[in-house]
Structures are given as structure tokens and as C-alpha cells.
Amino acid sequence: MTQVATATITQAMITPFDVQKIREDFPILAQQVNGRPLVYLDNGASAQKPLSVIESMNRYYRTDNANVHRGAHTLGDRATADFEGAREKVRAFLNARESREIIWTKGTTEAINVVASGLAQSLQPGDEILVSHMEHHANIVPWQMAAERSGAVLKVIPLDERGQLLEGAFETLLSSRTKILAITYVSNVLGTINPVREMIAQAKAIGALTLVDAAQALPHFNVDVQQLNCDFLAFSSHKLFGPTGIGVLYGKANCLEALPPYQGGGEMIERVTFAKTTWNELPYKFEAGTPAIAEAVGLGAALDYLNALDRPAIELHEQNLLKRAQLLAREVPGMHLIGTAEQKVPVVSFKIEGLHPSDIGTLLDQQGIAIRTGHHCAMPLMDFFAVPGTARASFAFYNTQEEVEQLFTALQKIQRMCC
Ligand code: 7TS
């Protein structure tokens, strides 16, 4: 960490939770969009970055930039220390046993592809891959590809009308044929928090591997991979207040050892001859080519930032935002919430009778309010709720009660205007 970044963190270390102070750490939030103060409610797609993250990358490029793991000169050594230091920060953040269990990827999507394409080589015809009906395409399509290559079968845990896993369905689907359970911790559309810890225990009892898509979980609560006891876990830096272009695959060392490499090239080898190539040790076996070094540094800074915050206070603040949104939603005529699970993060998907989701998005944008509309890369989920898409407001800890009110005041206005 740079001194500048540490100074920025200190601003956020205000207790009790001071959202206005926190907002000062995010320079992008202090701007007008279409003549109105920006209300950024598209955090599920990508979250904003605190100054400490931006400055850590700036510092890296100004003072340390070089390629890593070459041992050639001082800058290279500094870059390597920054890069491996960031890996250690991820290890600590997830409470993984060893830093070699942390593999850098481009993001959640690539992390899941690393596992699915590797397992495709050992899956047998008739083996089953278990996913849920609320998965993002990133946790569906790689498994479909693995199934196609191996003859395995994709099985889907159904949902109830509130957007929770249908009670008892998982247990019914789980069998000795199940080779992997690949499940999202939190739905990006519904906000539903799945009981993954219990599900992992059940899957492990019958000898299945387990992968958790934690892309939408980590921005809202801490996850301890040893407590979860998952074999693999994936997340993206850019949703966790870090830069784009980098993410993480966590894997238990023995599971990663058993998995074949994803890509071939530099870094991932031990010895190359034209007759035969042997693989490097973990984690480098899965890191072919020059990695995203500055982005790793930025993610490390994001984790430092999060660690300095009072996360229980954040959770409370976010739950209060959600409660307010759910209350105000009742006052908009024709508005229906999609995803009303008991346990959920502050994500509000909705439709309004007589209005297309994309029109809602455009009209809100005219008032400086950023949400996402569409299928959210969860088409099977859209089919389940029989909608072409939804409008989705996804909140972060830097959002305020006033912003929730602004959203619903704007929605009231749009509804009056258009319906
Ligand atoms: N898994 C979940 C649960 C997600 O929400 C997303 C992205 C991904 C995987 C893929 O992450 P990536 O960083 O590799 O692209 N979700 C969204 C979203 O809800 N809106 O835009 C991207």
C-alpha cells in the first residue's frame, strides 16, 4: 500500500457508519449526469472504485512497473513483490489456507471456465453437473460445454415464486451421479442468498466437487472458504470495488493439483522440450502469459479498503436501503418486484405494467439515475418469471437513503407520465 492510499482509507474508518464520508472516497460519485447529481445504482454490473485503488495503480505504473517472476532487476523484483503481495491479500480476505490456492483470472467467467473445461476431461457419460435455475450465464454455459464434450448431463435445481431454491429439490436431485455442484452464492437478478454452506456439506457427503460463484456475494458480506468448505470459488475484482480485467479462482490445493492447465504458454511450464512439457507448480500452472499486474495491485488496494471498513455496519446500512426500497415499491402503481427471498442482498429487480424495462432505464438515466435493464445474462431465470427482462437497481454501501427515495420518486413520475 502507498502512503496516499492508506490516508484515503483512514477517511472511511469512521464509526458509526458515515455514508457521506465514505462517498468522498469515490470521486466518480460527485458528478452531474444529464444535469442531475449522479445516482449510481448499477453496482451489480460493476462497482465504483475508491481513490486508494486508482492511486495504487497509478503509483505502480509510476514507480514499479516491470514484468514479474523474472528476477532480472530491481523494478522486476518490486513488481513481483506487489503482485504476489496482492495474492496474499486475496488469500487472507478469503481465509484460504495457502496463497498458491489463489489463481488470477480475468474474472468470474474465466475462473469458472478454468474449472469446467478442466473437469470436462475427466467427466464420464451419465455423470451429472448440478446448477440452479438462477445462475448467471457464466455458471451455465461453461458447464453445458463441458457436458457436451464429456457426455455428462446438466441438472437444474428449480426455484419457487419468491426466487429461492425450491425446498427439498436440491436433495432430490443430488445422487451418486452428481460429480459437481456449481452454485451461485447470491443471484445477480434476485439478490437471493443461497444456503451454500449446507448445500456444500450435502454435496461433499456424496463425494461431489463444489464450486461457488461468489461474484455478487463478496461485495456485500465476507466469505470464509475454509468455513464454506467449497472446493472452488470464483469472483471478479470489478464488482468488489477493484479494477476490471482481473478476478480470482480459489481452489483447494489438491483440487487444483488434479485439474489440468487451462491455457499453455509462458509461466505455466516447468520444462519445455519439443517431445514433452511439464507444468509449473501452483498457482502458476494456471497463469499462462504475462498477468494483469497493475490490476492485481488495484484489487489488493480494494481489499485493504474493504478491510478498513466496518463490514457489519455496512451490511446493516445495505439492509436498510433494501427495506426502504421494498417499502417504496408498494407505492408505485403497477410495480412488481421480482425476487422477494427472505435472505437477500440489496438488489431490486422489478417490472412496471405497461412499461418496457429498457424505457424505464432510459427515462431514469435522463434524471441521472443509473440502473441496468434486460436479461442480466440470466435468460433461463427470465423464462422462469415469464418476462423478457427486468429493471434492476443494485445498491452498494456508498448509496444513501436519499438515493433510494430519488429512484422511487422518479419511478412514480415515469409511471404517471407513461401509463
Ligand atoms: N456470476 C455472477 C453471479 C454475476 O453476477 C456475473 C456478472 C458473473 C458471474 C460474470 O462476471 P464477470 O466479471 O466475469 O463478467 N454479472 C453482471 C450483472 O449482473 N450485470 O452485469 C454483469
XYZ file of C-alpha atoms and ligand atoms in Angstrom:
441
model
C 0.000 0.000 0.000
C 1.132 3.529 -0.718
C 1.003 6.254 1.896
C -1.602 8.071 -0.173
C -3.842 5.024 -0.226
C -3.522 4.492 3.499
C -4.515 8.114 4.069
C -7.628 7.589 1.955
C -8.605 4.521 3.929
C -8.457 6.454 7.146
C -11.290 8.663 5.882
C -13.539 5.650 5.651
C -12.703 4.381 9.114
C -15.396 6.470 10.688
C -17.682 4.795 13.166
C -20.608 4.782 13.312
C -21.013 4.202 9.602
C -20.841 7.583 7.886
C -22.016 7.201 4.314
C -21.286 10.814 3.335
C -17.687 10.422 4.453
C -17.409 7.168 2.522
C -18.731 8.822 -0.637
C -15.780 11.214 -0.531
C -13.538 8.203 -1.194
C -15.296 7.609 -4.546
C -14.520 10.591 -6.802
C -16.769 9.384 -9.640
C -19.885 9.761 -7.499
C -19.514 13.544 -7.211
C -20.691 14.439 -10.680
C -23.775 15.519 -12.571
C -25.258 13.287 -15.243
C -27.828 14.826 -17.572
C -27.953 17.880 -15.360
C -28.671 15.930 -12.141
C -26.405 14.567 -9.422
C -25.419 11.024 -10.384
C -27.333 8.271 -8.589
C -25.358 5.126 -9.356
C -27.475 2.022 -8.811
C -25.795 -0.400 -11.210
C -23.301 -1.859 -8.768
C -24.232 -5.441 -9.641
C -22.825 -4.847 -13.121
C -19.704 -3.049 -11.907
C -18.959 -1.153 -8.719
C -17.126 2.179 -8.448
C -13.531 2.407 -7.247
C -12.211 4.277 -4.226
C -9.372 6.733 -4.713
C -6.965 4.343 -2.959
C -7.488 1.779 -5.758
C -7.000 4.349 -8.513
C -3.884 5.725 -6.807
C -2.374 2.302 -6.115
C -2.399 1.533 -9.844
C -1.109 4.971 -10.664
C 1.739 4.516 -8.199
C 2.539 1.067 -9.565
C 2.896 2.422 -13.107
C 4.853 5.473 -11.947
C 7.381 3.652 -9.787
C 7.421 -0.166 -10.049
C 6.204 -1.258 -13.482
C 8.055 -4.275 -14.946
C 7.294 -7.881 -15.754
C 7.000 -10.313 -12.840
C 8.842 -13.506 -11.841
C 11.897 -12.732 -13.974
C 14.339 -11.895 -11.162
C 16.188 -9.694 -13.643
C 16.377 -6.318 -11.900
C 15.059 -4.107 -9.083
C 11.872 -2.949 -10.783
C 11.051 -6.528 -11.670
C 11.569 -7.530 -8.053
C 9.306 -4.702 -6.864
C 6.611 -5.583 -9.380
C 6.795 -9.221 -8.281
C 6.532 -8.216 -4.625
C 3.483 -6.011 -5.389
C 1.872 -8.753 -7.434
C 2.482 -11.605 -5.003
C 1.584 -9.285 -2.118
C -1.824 -8.805 -3.741
C -2.252 -12.581 -3.994
C -1.537 -12.848 -0.279
C -4.188 -10.158 0.398
C -6.739 -12.242 -1.502
C -5.718 -15.328 0.453
C -6.257 -13.501 3.735
C -9.535 -11.960 2.525
C -10.987 -15.382 1.708
C -9.174 -17.084 4.583
C -7.681 -19.615 2.185
C -5.064 -21.911 3.648
C -2.267 -21.056 1.206
C -1.615 -18.337 -1.347
C -0.927 -20.986 -4.048
C -4.670 -21.702 -3.844
C -5.338 -18.239 -5.328
C -5.283 -18.237 -9.129
C -5.530 -14.967 -11.052
C -8.043 -14.972 -13.868
C -9.752 -12.291 -15.965
C -12.822 -12.555 -13.776
C -15.552 -14.880 -12.555
C -16.343 -16.045 -16.081
C -12.808 -17.170 -16.797
C -12.454 -18.731 -13.331
C -15.492 -20.952 -13.932
C -14.240 -21.826 -17.415
C -10.901 -22.941 -15.950
C -12.707 -25.469 -13.748
C -15.390 -26.558 -16.228
C -13.001 -27.098 -19.129
C -10.581 -28.963 -16.877
C -13.236 -31.238 -15.428
C -14.646 -31.903 -18.913
C -11.571 -34.065 -19.446
C -12.473 -36.435 -16.616
C -16.297 -36.372 -16.620
C -17.918 -39.526 -17.958
C -21.153 -40.034 -19.930
C -24.037 -40.065 -17.473
C -22.217 -38.025 -14.815
C -24.292 -35.109 -13.581
C -23.474 -31.430 -13.143
C -25.845 -29.634 -10.805
C -26.589 -25.912 -11.185
C -29.586 -23.786 -10.167
C -32.219 -22.012 -12.250
C -30.960 -18.606 -11.040
C -27.398 -18.864 -12.402
C -25.692 -16.188 -14.459
C -24.777 -17.476 -17.934
C -21.171 -17.644 -16.693
C -22.196 -20.539 -14.450
C -24.345 -22.273 -17.057
C -22.650 -22.150 -20.442
C -19.177 -23.464 -19.408
C -20.944 -26.473 -17.840
C -23.056 -27.009 -20.945
C -19.844 -27.027 -22.966
C -18.269 -29.481 -20.510
C -21.380 -31.680 -20.721
C -21.268 -31.634 -24.497
C -17.620 -32.654 -24.557
C -17.925 -35.427 -21.980
C -21.444 -36.799 -22.287
C -22.293 -35.567 -18.774
C -25.767 -34.201 -18.071
C -26.711 -30.776 -16.724
C -29.329 -30.875 -13.937
C -31.097 -27.757 -12.694
C -32.369 -27.013 -9.175
C -35.788 -25.347 -9.599
C -36.992 -22.186 -7.835
C -40.107 -21.073 -6.011
C -42.089 -17.953 -6.919
C -40.104 -15.803 -4.499
C -36.879 -16.667 -6.285
C -35.488 -19.085 -3.707
C -34.311 -22.631 -4.363
C -37.403 -24.841 -4.205
C -37.407 -26.547 -0.847
C -36.288 -30.170 -0.999
C -35.459 -30.048 -4.718
C -31.694 -29.991 -4.237
C -31.764 -33.082 -2.027
C -33.900 -34.892 -4.605
C -31.531 -34.091 -7.449
C -28.354 -34.934 -5.543
C -27.209 -38.509 -6.232
C -24.140 -40.668 -6.678
C -24.161 -39.498 -10.318
C -23.614 -35.869 -9.207
C -19.974 -35.014 -9.862
C -20.128 -31.268 -9.323
C -22.407 -28.750 -7.678
C -21.848 -25.306 -9.249
C -23.973 -22.763 -7.453
C -24.206 -19.015 -7.119
C -23.949 -17.679 -3.577
C -26.081 -14.666 -4.497
C -28.293 -14.173 -7.558
C -27.364 -11.110 -9.615
C -31.005 -10.569 -10.604
C -32.933 -11.521 -7.474
C -30.408 -10.821 -4.747
C -31.290 -14.182 -3.184
C -28.629 -15.538 -0.829
C -28.442 -19.312 -1.227
C -27.671 -21.630 1.728
C -24.435 -22.707 0.071
C -22.691 -23.880 3.220
C -25.350 -26.508 3.919
C -25.538 -27.465 0.242
C -21.765 -27.936 0.050
C -21.842 -30.204 3.112
C -24.532 -32.349 1.467
C -22.724 -32.450 -1.876
C -19.448 -33.402 -0.202
C -21.173 -36.201 1.710
C -21.837 -37.960 -1.598
C -18.360 -37.162 -2.954
C -19.214 -34.362 -5.411
C -16.957 -31.389 -6.098
C -18.339 -27.945 -5.312
C -17.898 -24.546 -6.961
C -19.319 -21.305 -5.590
C -19.899 -18.273 -7.807
C -19.256 -15.508 -5.273
C -19.332 -12.593 -7.757
C -22.386 -10.994 -6.128
C -21.711 -12.149 -2.572
C -18.325 -10.651 -1.703
C -19.407 -7.038 -2.356
C -21.974 -7.468 0.437
C -20.540 -9.841 3.041
C -17.362 -11.685 3.966
C -16.826 -15.236 2.820
C -14.508 -17.724 4.503
C -13.622 -20.524 2.108
C -12.468 -22.852 4.881
C -15.763 -22.446 6.704
C -17.726 -22.941 3.489
C -15.527 -25.927 2.678
C -16.044 -25.371 -1.062
C -13.549 -26.875 -3.499
C -13.619 -23.864 -5.841
C -14.839 -20.285 -5.575
C -14.848 -17.538 -8.207
C -15.161 -13.766 -8.068
C -14.475 -10.607 -10.099
C -12.448 -7.653 -8.891
C -14.543 -5.035 -10.687
C -17.684 -5.865 -8.692
C -15.630 -5.686 -5.496
C -14.532 -2.050 -5.923
C -11.335 -3.090 -7.720
C -10.285 -2.703 -11.372
C -11.656 -4.587 -14.370
C -9.622 -7.267 -16.126
C -8.827 -9.384 -13.091
C -10.602 -11.917 -10.917
C -9.852 -14.927 -8.824
C -10.285 -18.652 -8.863
C -9.806 -20.072 -5.394
C -9.299 -23.831 -5.303
C -8.254 -26.262 -2.628
C -4.648 -27.191 -3.403
C -5.448 -30.874 -4.031
C -8.334 -29.958 -6.375
C -6.152 -27.546 -8.351
C -3.371 -30.129 -8.495
C -5.807 -32.605 -10.034
C -7.100 -30.111 -12.623
C -5.295 -29.872 -15.994
C -3.981 -26.449 -17.094
C -6.381 -24.103 -18.902
C -4.007 -22.419 -21.329
C -0.479 -23.180 -22.482
C 2.387 -20.720 -22.778
C 4.969 -18.931 -20.669
C 4.840 -19.007 -16.835
C 2.751 -22.175 -16.636
C 5.618 -24.540 -17.527
C 8.370 -26.211 -15.597
C 10.308 -27.528 -18.590
C 9.581 -27.428 -22.307
C 11.046 -29.692 -24.956
C 9.518 -30.486 -28.321
C 8.934 -34.006 -27.055
C 7.198 -33.115 -23.772
C 6.327 -30.211 -21.496
C 5.859 -30.397 -17.732
C 3.716 -27.990 -15.736
C 4.816 -25.388 -13.235
C 3.708 -25.659 -9.616
C 0.583 -23.952 -8.257
C -0.580 -21.269 -8.776
C 1.486 -20.645 -11.928
C 0.221 -23.787 -13.686
C -2.980 -21.813 -14.379
C -1.379 -18.461 -15.190
C -0.069 -18.640 -18.746
C 1.384 -15.419 -20.123
C 2.105 -12.046 -18.544
C -0.600 -11.451 -15.955
C -2.646 -8.316 -15.143
C -0.088 -6.914 -12.694
C -1.392 -3.394 -12.109
C -4.895 -4.818 -11.772
C -3.727 -7.241 -9.084
C -2.227 -4.281 -7.232
C -5.547 -2.428 -7.610
C -7.522 -5.385 -6.300
C -5.151 -5.616 -3.340
C -5.862 -1.956 -2.591
C -9.625 -2.589 -2.850
C -9.328 -5.373 -0.272
C -7.320 -3.077 2.018
C -10.111 -0.541 1.655
C -12.823 -3.068 2.474
C -10.863 -4.450 5.428
C -10.680 -0.961 6.911
C -14.478 -0.594 6.787
C -16.855 -1.807 9.450
C -18.439 -4.588 7.407
C -21.237 -5.458 9.869
C -22.207 -1.757 9.866
C -22.186 -1.834 6.062
C -24.458 -4.870 5.996
C -26.907 -3.099 8.267
C -26.809 0.051 6.134
C -27.396 -2.004 2.972
C -30.277 -3.923 4.532
C -31.853 -0.592 5.483
C -31.557 0.560 1.871
C -33.242 -2.659 0.757
C -36.079 -2.333 3.285
C -36.763 1.249 2.216
C -36.786 0.237 -1.461
C -39.173 -2.651 -0.797
C -41.485 -0.327 1.129
C -41.485 2.400 -1.517
C -42.048 -0.165 -4.284
C -45.533 -0.772 -2.895
C -46.457 2.826 -3.636
C -45.724 2.709 -7.361
C -48.905 1.614 -9.225
C -48.372 -1.485 -11.368
C -44.914 -2.207 -9.984
C -43.982 -5.840 -9.267
C -40.816 -6.930 -7.520
C -39.091 -9.988 -8.943
C -37.143 -11.736 -6.215
C -38.547 -11.467 -2.718
C -36.438 -14.047 -0.924
C -36.202 -13.900 2.839
C -32.405 -13.676 2.710
C -31.213 -11.236 0.103
C -28.656 -8.553 -0.667
C -29.788 -5.049 -1.707
C -30.780 -5.805 -5.293
C -34.240 -4.835 -6.503
C -35.458 -6.239 -9.812
C -38.861 -5.102 -10.985
C -41.319 -4.618 -13.787
C -43.954 -1.933 -14.157
C -47.145 -2.786 -16.022
C -47.316 -1.035 -19.392
C -43.631 -0.088 -19.434
C -40.756 -1.848 -21.168
C -37.737 -2.273 -18.870
C -35.406 -0.528 -21.322
C -37.730 2.530 -21.411
C -37.585 2.654 -17.603
C -33.782 2.627 -17.816
C -33.660 5.396 -20.415
C -36.113 7.625 -18.540
C -34.219 7.155 -15.278
C -30.924 7.942 -16.989
C -32.393 11.245 -18.151
C -32.711 12.044 -14.448
C -29.145 10.998 -13.644
C -30.147 7.608 -12.219
C -28.149 4.604 -13.493
C -29.763 1.170 -13.301
C -29.488 -1.886 -15.533
C -32.252 -3.341 -17.661
C -32.530 -6.506 -19.729
C -31.979 -10.197 -19.114
C -28.902 -9.640 -16.905
C -27.199 -12.674 -18.500
C -29.754 -14.908 -16.810
C -32.120 -15.845 -19.638
C -33.371 -19.091 -18.035
C -34.359 -17.038 -14.993
C -36.247 -14.562 -17.213
C -38.074 -17.523 -18.759
C -38.979 -18.783 -15.281
C -40.578 -15.461 -14.372
C -42.037 -15.173 -17.907
C -40.533 -11.736 -18.533
C -38.299 -10.579 -21.408
C -36.190 -8.667 -18.912
C -36.352 -6.640 -15.728
C -35.239 -3.259 -14.489
C -32.683 -3.725 -11.710
C -31.376 -1.340 -9.094
C -28.367 -2.817 -7.308
C -27.036 -0.933 -4.312
C -23.592 -0.604 -2.725
C -22.577 0.666 0.702
C -21.966 4.166 -0.700
C -25.595 4.545 -1.717
C -27.867 6.570 0.529
C -31.460 6.536 1.730
C -31.939 9.773 -0.250
C -30.868 7.996 -3.423
C -33.411 5.226 -2.797
C -36.064 7.917 -2.442
C -34.898 9.669 -5.602
C -35.224 6.398 -7.510
C -38.790 5.839 -6.385
C -39.845 9.464 -6.842
C -38.536 9.188 -10.409
C -40.377 5.880 -10.929
C -43.631 7.417 -9.667
C -43.192 10.231 -12.164
C -42.405 7.858 -15.035
C -45.416 5.707 -14.179
C -47.742 8.747 -14.138
C -46.292 10.025 -17.406
C -46.394 6.779 -19.370
C -49.243 4.643 -18.060
N -21.620 -14.569 -11.898
C -22.481 -13.671 -11.409
C -23.381 -14.068 -10.262
C -22.538 -12.395 -11.942
O -23.393 -11.510 -11.438
C -21.680 -12.060 -13.010
C -21.733 -10.714 -13.680
C -20.773 -13.016 -13.465
C -20.779 -14.267 -12.890
C -19.776 -12.728 -14.528
O -18.798 -11.858 -14.053
P -17.653 -11.319 -14.991
O -16.951 -10.286 -14.183
O -16.779 -12.460 -15.348
O -18.332 -10.728 -16.202
N -22.967 -10.050 -13.559
C -23.330 -8.928 -14.202
C -24.552 -8.300 -13.935
O -25.373 -8.669 -13.113
N -24.645 -7.222 -14.741
O -23.547 -7.135 -15.479
C -22.715 -8.201 -15.176
